[in-house]
Amino acid sequence: MFNGIRRSDRKIDRLEAIQLLKKCEYGVLSTMNENGYPYGVPLSYIYTNDSIYFHSALEGHKLENLKNNDKVSFCVVGQTNVLPDKFSTKYESVIIFGSAKEVFDDEKM
């Protein structure tokens, strides 16, 4: 379903990924609109019970996209270190894939 990580030397295990999800303050949620265009929106979130929760307005691109397609990608970036002499950046990150659904009052944490 998904290609493996290209740089396997940079792969982290599940526990490290969860620790980073718990540590970070915001991430980018990516959805797809009905015309096949991606939409990435930065948002604050909380990771608990193997799920990511985020607040949303009652309407907008994000919710419209999720009505048409619940498949999402979520990315967080932790500590970064710019390496100017190497024209690069060392950073920690996690990208996860899944599906999103609205959580109602009786399901909230």
GROMACS .gro file of N, CA, C and O in nm:
model
  436
    1MET      N    1   0.082  -0.119   0.000
    1MET     CA    2   0.000   0.000   0.000
    1MET      C    3   0.087   0.125   0.000
    1MET      O    4   0.063   0.217  -0.075
    2PHE      N    5   0.189   0.131   0.087
    2PHE     CA    6   0.279   0.246   0.094
    2PHE      C    7   0.420   0.200   0.064
    2PHE      O    8   0.460   0.090   0.099
    3ASN      N    9   0.496   0.285  -0.001
    3ASN     CA   10   0.637   0.256  -0.024
    3ASN      C   11   0.710   0.262   0.109
    3ASN      O   12   0.674   0.339   0.197
    4GLY      N   13   0.815   0.183   0.121
    4GLY     CA   14   0.896   0.187   0.241
    4GLY      C   15   0.977   0.316   0.246
    4GLY      O   16   0.989   0.388   0.147
    5ILE      N   17   1.034   0.343   0.361
    5ILE     CA   18   1.116   0.462   0.376
    5ILE      C   19   1.243   0.445   0.293
    5ILE      O   20   1.308   0.340   0.297
    6ARG      N   21   1.277   0.548   0.217
    6ARG     CA   22   1.393   0.543   0.128
    6ARG      C   23   1.523   0.539   0.207
    6ARG      O   24   1.614   0.464   0.174
    7ARG      N   25   1.533   0.620   0.310
    7ARG     CA   26   1.654   0.624   0.392
    7ARG      C   27   1.632   0.542   0.519
    7ARG      O   28   1.602   0.594   0.625
    8SER      N   29   1.648   0.411   0.507
    8SER     CA   30   1.622   0.323   0.621
    8SER      C   31   1.713   0.352   0.740
    8SER      O   32   1.678   0.320   0.853
    9ASP      N   33   1.827   0.417   0.716
    9ASP     CA   34   1.918   0.452   0.826
    9ASP      C   35   1.858   0.562   0.914
    9ASP      O   36   1.907   0.587   1.024
   10ARG      N   37   1.753   0.628   0.866
   10ARG     CA   38   1.689   0.735   0.944
   10ARG      C   39   1.555   0.692   1.004
   10ARG      O   40   1.487   0.772   1.067
   11LYS      N   41   1.521   0.568   0.984
   11LYS     CA   42   1.394   0.517   1.035
   11LYS      C   43   1.397   0.509   1.188
   11LYS      O   44   1.498   0.474   1.248
   12ILE      N   45   1.284   0.547   1.250
   12ILE     CA   46   1.271   0.533   1.395
   12ILE      C   47   1.165   0.428   1.424
   12ILE      O   48   1.080   0.398   1.340
   13ASP      N   49   1.169   0.373   1.543
   13ASP     CA   50   1.070   0.270   1.576
   13ASP      C   51   0.940   0.334   1.625
   13ASP      O   52   0.932   0.455   1.645
   14ARG      N   53   0.840   0.251   1.645
   14ARG     CA   54   0.706   0.299   1.683
   14ARG      C   55   0.709   0.379   1.814
   14ARG      O   56   0.646   0.482   1.825
   15LEU      N   57   0.785   0.331   1.912
   15LEU     CA   58   0.792   0.400   2.042
   15LEU      C   59   0.852   0.539   2.026
   15LEU      O   60   0.802   0.636   2.083
   16GLU      N   61   0.958   0.552   1.947
   16GLU     CA   62   1.018   0.683   1.922
   16GLU      C   63   0.920   0.775   1.850
   16GLU      O   64   0.912   0.894   1.879
   17ALA      N   65   0.844   0.719   1.755
   17ALA     CA   66   0.745   0.798   1.682
   17ALA      C   67   0.636   0.849   1.777
   17ALA      O   68   0.597   0.966   1.772
   18ILE      N   69   0.590   0.764   1.866
   18ILE     CA   70   0.487   0.803   1.962
   18ILE      C   71   0.542   0.911   2.056
   18ILE      O   72   0.472   1.009   2.086
   19GLN      N   73   0.665   0.897   2.101
   19GLN     CA   74   0.726   0.998   2.188
   19GLN      C   75   0.732   1.133   2.118
   19GLN      O   76   0.704   1.237   2.179
   20LEU      N   77   0.766   1.134   1.990
   20LEU     CA   78   0.771   1.259   1.915
   20LEU      C   79   0.631   1.318   1.898
   20LEU      O   80   0.611   1.438   1.913
   21LEU      N   81   0.532   1.233   1.870
   21LEU     CA   82   0.394   1.281   1.859
   21LEU      C   83   0.346   1.343   1.990
   21LEU      O   84   0.274   1.442   1.990
   22LYS      N   85   0.387   1.286   2.102
   22LYS     CA   86   0.348   1.340   2.232
   22LYS      C   87   0.421   1.470   2.265
   22LYS      O   88   0.368   1.555   2.334
   23LYS      N   89   0.542   1.486   2.214
   23LYS     CA   90   0.626   1.602   2.246
   23LYS      C   91   0.592   1.725   2.162
   23LYS      O   92   0.597   1.837   2.212
   24CYS      N   93   0.558   1.705   2.036
   24CYS     CA   94   0.538   1.819   1.945
   24CYS      C   95   0.408   1.893   1.977
   24CYS      O   96   0.317   1.837   2.036
   25GLU      N   97   0.403   2.018   1.935
   25GLU     CA   98   0.288   2.103   1.965
   25GLU      C   99   0.192   2.119   1.848
   25GLU      O  100   0.077   2.152   1.867
   26TYR      N  101   0.243   2.103   1.727
   26TYR     CA  102   0.157   2.117   1.610
   26TYR      C  103   0.204   2.025   1.499
   26TYR      O  104   0.315   1.973   1.503
   27GLY      N  105   0.118   2.005   1.402
   27GLY     CA  106   0.151   1.923   1.287
   27GLY      C  107   0.076   1.973   1.166
   27GLY      O  108  -0.002   2.069   1.174
   28VAL      N  109   0.098   1.908   1.054
   28VAL     CA  110   0.029   1.943   0.930
   28VAL      C  111  -0.059   1.825   0.889
   28VAL      O  112  -0.010   1.715   0.867
   29LEU      N  113  -0.189   1.852   0.884
   29LEU     CA  114  -0.287   1.753   0.840
   29LEU      C  115  -0.308   1.773   0.690
   29LEU      O  116  -0.340   1.883   0.646
   30SER      N  117  -0.290   1.667   0.613
   30SER     CA  118  -0.309   1.675   0.469
   30SER      C  119  -0.430   1.592   0.428
   30SER      O  120  -0.443   1.475   0.466
   31THR      N  121  -0.518   1.657   0.352
   31THR     CA  122  -0.638   1.594   0.299
   31THR      C  123  -0.640   1.613   0.148
   31THR      O  124  -0.554   1.679   0.091
   32MET      N  125  -0.739   1.556   0.083
   32MET     CA  126  -0.753   1.568  -0.061
   32MET      C  127  -0.892   1.620  -0.093
   32MET      O  128  -0.991   1.569  -0.040
   33ASN      N  129  -0.900   1.723  -0.180
   33ASN     CA  130  -1.032   1.775  -0.212
   33ASN      C  131  -1.098   1.692  -0.322
   33ASN      O  132  -1.037   1.600  -0.377
   34GLU      N  133  -1.222   1.723  -0.352
   34GLU     CA  134  -1.299   1.642  -0.447
   34GLU      C  135  -1.241   1.646  -0.589
   34GLU      O  136  -1.272   1.559  -0.670
   35ASN      N  137  -1.155   1.744  -0.618
   35ASN     CA  138  -1.093   1.754  -0.750
   35ASN      C  139  -0.953   1.693  -0.752
   35ASN      O  140  -0.883   1.707  -0.852
   36GLY      N  141  -0.914   1.630  -0.643
   36GLY     CA  142  -0.784   1.563  -0.637
   36GLY      C  143  -0.668   1.651  -0.597
   36GLY      O  144  -0.552   1.610  -0.610
   37TYR      N  145  -0.696   1.771  -0.547
   37TYR     CA  146  -0.589   1.859  -0.502
   37TYR      C  147  -0.561   1.837  -0.354
   37TYR      O  148  -0.653   1.830  -0.274
   38PRO      N  149  -0.433   1.829  -0.317
   38PRO     CA  150  -0.400   1.814  -0.176
   38PRO      C  151  -0.419   1.945  -0.101
   38PRO      O  152  -0.408   2.054  -0.159
   39TYR      N  153  -0.449   1.933   0.028
   39TYR     CA  154  -0.466   2.049   0.115
   39TYR      C  155  -0.399   2.016   0.247
   39TYR      O  156  -0.440   1.923   0.317
   40GLY      N  157  -0.294   2.089   0.279
   40GLY     CA  158  -0.223   2.070   0.406
   40GLY      C  159  -0.246   2.189   0.495
   40GLY      O  160  -0.227   2.303   0.453
   41VAL      N  161  -0.289   2.164   0.617
   41VAL     CA  162  -0.318   2.273   0.709
   41VAL      C  163  -0.246   2.247   0.842
   41VAL      O  164  -0.258   2.138   0.900
   42PRO      N  165  -0.168   2.346   0.890
   42PRO     CA  166  -0.105   2.330   1.021
   42PRO      C  167  -0.210   2.343   1.131
   42PRO      O  168  -0.301   2.426   1.120
   43LEU      N  169  -0.198   2.260   1.233
   43LEU     CA  170  -0.293   2.268   1.344
   43LEU      C  171  -0.233   2.213   1.472
   43LEU      O  172  -0.140   2.134   1.469
   44SER      N  173  -0.288   2.259   1.583
   44SER     CA  174  -0.248   2.203   1.711
   44SER      C  175  -0.326   2.074   1.732
   44SER      O  176  -0.433   2.055   1.674
   45TYR      N  177  -0.274   1.986   1.812
   45TYR     CA  178  -0.335   1.854   1.828
   45TYR      C  179  -0.295   1.796   1.963
   45TYR      O  180  -0.210   1.849   2.033
   46ILE      N  181  -0.356   1.684   1.994
   46ILE     CA  182  -0.313   1.605   2.109
   46ILE      C  183  -0.309   1.459   2.065
   46ILE      O  184  -0.395   1.414   1.988
   47TYR      N  185  -0.209   1.388   2.110
   47TYR     CA  186  -0.197   1.245   2.082
   47TYR      C  187  -0.229   1.170   2.210
   47TYR      O  188  -0.164   1.190   2.313
   48THR      N  189  -0.330   1.086   2.207
   48THR     CA  190  -0.366   1.003   2.322
   48THR      C  191  -0.444   0.882   2.273
   48THR      O  192  -0.513   0.888   2.171
   49ASN      N  193  -0.433   0.771   2.345
   49ASN     CA  194  -0.506   0.648   2.312
   49ASN      C  195  -0.485   0.606   2.167
   49ASN      O  196  -0.579   0.566   2.098
   50ASP      N  197  -0.361   0.617   2.119
   50ASP     CA  198  -0.326   0.580   1.981
   50ASP      C  199  -0.406   0.658   1.876
   50ASP      O  200  -0.430   0.609   1.766
   51SER      N  201  -0.449   0.777   1.911
   51SER     CA  202  -0.525   0.862   1.818
   51SER      C  203  -0.476   1.005   1.827
   51SER      O  204  -0.420   1.047   1.929
   52ILE      N  205  -0.499   1.079   1.721
   52ILE     CA  206  -0.468   1.221   1.718
   52ILE      C  207  -0.600   1.296   1.716
   52ILE      O  208  -0.688   1.267   1.635
   53TYR      N  209  -0.613   1.392   1.807
   53TYR     CA  210  -0.734   1.474   1.815
   53TYR      C  211  -0.698   1.618   1.784
   53TYR      O  212  -0.594   1.667   1.827
   54PHE      N  213  -0.784   1.684   1.709
   54PHE     CA  214  -0.764   1.825   1.680
   54PHE      C  215  -0.898   1.895   1.676
   54PHE      O  216  -1.001   1.834   1.647
   55HIS      N  217  -0.897   2.023   1.706
   55HIS     CA  218  -1.017   2.106   1.704
   55HIS      C  219  -1.041   2.153   1.562
   55HIS      O  220  -0.949   2.169   1.484
   56SER      N  221  -1.167   2.175   1.531
   56SER     CA  222  -1.200   2.223   1.398
   56SER      C  223  -1.317   2.319   1.404
   56SER      O  224  -1.403   2.307   1.492
   57ALA      N  225  -1.320   2.411   1.309
   57ALA     CA  226  -1.437   2.496   1.293
   57ALA      C  227  -1.552   2.409   1.244
   57ALA      O  228  -1.532   2.292   1.208
   58LEU      N  229  -1.670   2.463   1.241
   58LEU     CA  230  -1.786   2.385   1.198
   58LEU      C  231  -1.795   2.371   1.047
   58LEU      O  232  -1.873   2.291   0.996
   59GLU      N  233  -1.716   2.449   0.974
   59GLU     CA  234  -1.713   2.439   0.828
   59GLU      C  235  -1.577   2.482   0.778
   59GLU      O  236  -1.500   2.545   0.850
   60GLY      N  237  -1.545   2.446   0.655
   60GLY     CA  238  -1.418   2.486   0.595
   60GLY      C  239  -1.362   2.377   0.506
   60GLY      O  240  -1.420   2.268   0.491
   61HIS      N  241  -1.248   2.407   0.443
   61HIS     CA  242  -1.184   2.313   0.349
   61HIS      C  243  -1.160   2.176   0.413
   61HIS      O  244  -1.187   2.072   0.352
   62LYS      N  245  -1.105   2.178   0.532
   62LYS     CA  246  -1.069   2.053   0.599
   62LYS      C  247  -1.190   1.960   0.612
   62LYS      O  248  -1.184   1.842   0.572
   63LEU      N  249  -1.300   2.010   0.665
   63LEU     CA  250  -1.418   1.927   0.684
   63LEU      C  251  -1.481   1.885   0.552
   63LEU      O  252  -1.527   1.771   0.538
   64GLU      N  253  -1.484   1.976   0.455
   64GLU     CA  254  -1.537   1.940   0.323
   64GLU      C  255  -1.455   1.827   0.261
   64GLU      O  256  -1.510   1.732   0.206
   65ASN      N  257  -1.324   1.838   0.272
   65ASN     CA  258  -1.238   1.733   0.216
   65ASN      C  259  -1.260   1.600   0.287
   65ASN      O  260  -1.265   1.495   0.222
   66LEU      N  261  -1.276   1.603   0.419
   66LEU     CA  262  -1.295   1.479   0.494
   66LEU      C  263  -1.430   1.414   0.464
   66LEU      O  264  -1.443   1.292   0.473
   67LYS      N  265  -1.529   1.492   0.427
   67LYS     CA  266  -1.659   1.435   0.388
   67LYS      C  267  -1.645   1.354   0.261
   67LYS      O  268  -1.711   1.251   0.244
   68ASN      N  269  -1.559   1.399   0.170
   68ASN     CA  270  -1.540   1.331   0.042
   68ASN      C  271  -1.440   1.217   0.048
   68ASN      O  272  -1.448   1.122  -0.028
   69ASN      N  273  -1.342   1.230   0.139
   69ASN     CA  274  -1.236   1.129   0.147
   69ASN      C  275  -1.174   1.138   0.286
   69ASN      O  276  -1.111   1.237   0.320
   70ASP      N  277  -1.190   1.034   0.366
   70ASP     CA  278  -1.142   1.038   0.504
   70ASP      C  279  -0.995   0.999   0.519
   70ASP      O  280  -0.941   1.001   0.629
   71LYS      N  281  -0.928   0.966   0.409
   71LYS     CA  282  -0.786   0.929   0.416
   71LYS      C  283  -0.702   1.055   0.435
   71LYS      O  284  -0.721   1.155   0.366
   72VAL      N  285  -0.609   1.048   0.532
   72VAL     CA  286  -0.527   1.164   0.565
   72VAL      C  287  -0.382   1.124   0.586
   72VAL      O  288  -0.350   1.006   0.604
   73SER      N  289  -0.299   1.225   0.587
   73SER     CA  290  -0.160   1.213   0.626
   73SER      C  291  -0.137   1.321   0.731
   73SER      O  292  -0.194   1.430   0.721
   74PHE      N  293  -0.056   1.291   0.832
   74PHE     CA  294  -0.027   1.388   0.937
   74PHE      C  295   0.123   1.387   0.962
   74PHE      O  296   0.184   1.280   0.976
   75CYS      N  297   0.183   1.505   0.963
   75CYS     CA  298   0.328   1.518   0.978
   75CYS      C  299   0.362   1.613   1.092
   75CYS      O  300   0.302   1.720   1.104
   76VAL      N  301   0.457   1.574   1.175
   76VAL     CA  302   0.511   1.662   1.278
   76VAL      C  303   0.662   1.668   1.260
   76VAL      O  304   0.725   1.573   1.216
   77VAL      N  305   0.718   1.784   1.296
   77VAL     CA  306   0.863   1.803   1.292
   77VAL      C  307   0.906   1.849   1.430
   77VAL      O  308   0.852   1.946   1.484
   78GLY      N  309   1.001   1.778   1.487
   78GLY     CA  310   1.052   1.813   1.620
   78GLY      C  311   1.172   1.905   1.609
   78GLY      O  312   1.171   2.001   1.532
   79GLN      N  313   1.277   1.872   1.680
   79GLN     CA  314   1.397   1.955   1.682
   79GLN      C  315   1.463   1.959   1.545
   79GLN      O  316   1.467   1.859   1.474
   80THR      N  317   1.515   2.077   1.512
   80THR     CA  318   1.587   2.094   1.386
   80THR      C  319   1.725   2.152   1.414
   80THR      O  320   1.745   2.221   1.514
   81ASN      N  321   1.817   2.124   1.325
   81ASN     CA  322   1.952   2.177   1.335
   81ASN      C  323   2.001   2.204   1.193
   81ASN      O  324   2.027   2.110   1.117
   82VAL      N  325   2.010   2.332   1.157
   82VAL     CA  326   2.056   2.370   1.023
   82VAL      C  327   2.205   2.343   1.013
   82VAL      O  328   2.283   2.381   1.102
   83LEU      N  329   2.245   2.278   0.904
   83LEU     CA  330   2.385   2.246   0.878
   83LEU      C  331   2.429   2.324   0.754
   83LEU      O  332   2.434   2.270   0.643
   84PRO      N  333   2.462   2.453   0.769
   84PRO     CA  334   2.491   2.537   0.653
   84PRO      C  335   2.608   2.487   0.568
   84PRO      O  336   2.603   2.496   0.446
   85ASP      N  337   2.711   2.432   0.632
   85ASP     CA  338   2.827   2.383   0.556
   85ASP      C  339   2.794   2.263   0.468
   85ASP      O  340   2.862   2.234   0.372
   86LYS      N  341   2.685   2.193   0.502
   86LYS     CA  342   2.641   2.078   0.423
   86LYS      C  343   2.518   2.110   0.339
   86LYS      O  344   2.463   2.023   0.272
   87PHE      N  345   2.472   2.237   0.348
   87PHE     CA  346   2.351   2.280   0.278
   87PHE      C  347   2.237   2.182   0.308
   87PHE      O  348   2.170   2.130   0.219
   88SER      N  349   2.217   2.156   0.436
   88SER     CA  350   2.120   2.056   0.480
   88SER      C  351   2.064   2.094   0.617
   88SER      O  352   2.108   2.192   0.678
   89THR      N  353   1.969   2.016   0.662
   89THR     CA  354   1.912   2.032   0.795
   89THR      C  355   1.894   1.894   0.857
   89THR      O  356   1.844   1.802   0.793
   90LYS      N  357   1.938   1.882   0.980
   90LYS     CA  358   1.913   1.759   1.056
   90LYS      C  359   1.786   1.783   1.137
   90LYS      O  360   1.774   1.886   1.205
   91TYR      N  361   1.690   1.693   1.129
   91TYR     CA  362   1.564   1.712   1.201
   91TYR      C  363   1.502   1.578   1.233
   91TYR      O  364   1.535   1.476   1.174
   92GLU      N  365   1.410   1.582   1.329
   92GLU     CA  366   1.333   1.464   1.364
   92GLU      C  367   1.191   1.487   1.316
   92GLU      O  368   1.137   1.597   1.327
   93SER      N  369   1.131   1.383   1.260
   93SER     CA  370   0.995   1.398   1.209
   93SER      C  371   0.923   1.263   1.208
   93SER      O  372   0.985   1.158   1.213
   94VAL      N  373   0.792   1.274   1.202
   94VAL     CA  374   0.705   1.157   1.190
   94VAL      C  375   0.598   1.190   1.088
   94VAL      O  376   0.540   1.299   1.091
   95ILE      N  377   0.573   1.098   0.998
   95ILE     CA  378   0.461   1.109   0.905
   95ILE      C  379   0.376   0.984   0.925
   95ILE      O  380   0.427   0.872   0.921
   96ILE      N  381   0.248   1.006   0.949
   96ILE     CA  382   0.158   0.892   0.967
   96ILE      C  383   0.043   0.902   0.868
   96ILE      O  384   0.011   1.009   0.818
   97PHE      N  385  -0.015   0.789   0.837
   97PHE     CA  386  -0.129   0.780   0.747
   97PHE      C  387  -0.244   0.715   0.819
   97PHE      O  388  -0.224   0.629   0.904
   98GLY      N  389  -0.364   0.756   0.785
   98GLY     CA  390  -0.481   0.696   0.848
   98GLY      C  391  -0.608   0.755   0.793
   98GLY      O  392  -0.610   0.811   0.683
   99SER      N  393  -0.712   0.744   0.871
   99SER     CA  394  -0.840   0.802   0.832
   99SER      C  395  -0.889   0.891   0.947
   99SER      O  396  -0.856   0.867   1.063
  100ALA      N  397  -0.964   0.994   0.910
  100ALA     CA  398  -1.013   1.089   1.010
  100ALA      C  399  -1.164   1.081   1.017
  100ALA      O  400  -1.231   1.058   0.916
  101LYS      N  401  -1.215   1.101   1.135
  101LYS     CA  402  -1.361   1.106   1.151
  101LYS      C  403  -1.394   1.208   1.258
  101LYS      O  404  -1.312   1.238   1.346
  102GLU      N  405  -1.513   1.261   1.250
  102GLU     CA  406  -1.559   1.358   1.349
  102GLU      C  407  -1.591   1.286   1.479
  102GLU      O  408  -1.648   1.177   1.479
  103VAL      N  409  -1.550   1.347   1.589
  103VAL     CA  410  -1.578   1.292   1.721
  103VAL      C  411  -1.685   1.379   1.785
  103VAL      O  412  -1.673   1.501   1.791
  104PHE      N  413  -1.791   1.315   1.830
  104PHE     CA  414  -1.903   1.387   1.890
  104PHE      C  415  -1.888   1.393   2.041
  104PHE      O  416  -1.801   1.327   2.098
  105ASP      N  417  -1.973   1.470   2.107
  105ASP     CA  418  -1.961   1.496   2.251
  105ASP      C  419  -1.944   1.369   2.334
  105ASP      O  420  -1.860   1.363   2.421
  106ASP      N  421  -2.022   1.265   2.306
  106ASP     CA  422  -2.015   1.144   2.387
  106ASP      C  423  -1.888   1.063   2.360
  106ASP      O  424  -1.857   0.972   2.435
  107GLU      N  425  -1.813   1.096   2.256
  107GLU     CA  426  -1.691   1.024   2.224
  107GLU      C  427  -1.566   1.103   2.263
  107GLU      O  428  -1.455   1.049   2.255
  108LYS      N  429  -1.582   1.227   2.303
  108LYS     CA  430  -1.466   1.308   2.334
  108LYS      C  431  -1.393   1.256   2.454
  108LYS      O  432  -1.449   1.191   2.540
  109MET      N  433  -1.264   1.290   2.462
  109MET     CA  434  -1.177   1.241   2.569
  109MET      C  435  -1.228   1.282   2.705
  109MET      O  436  -1.282   1.379   2.731
   0.00000   0.00000   0.00000
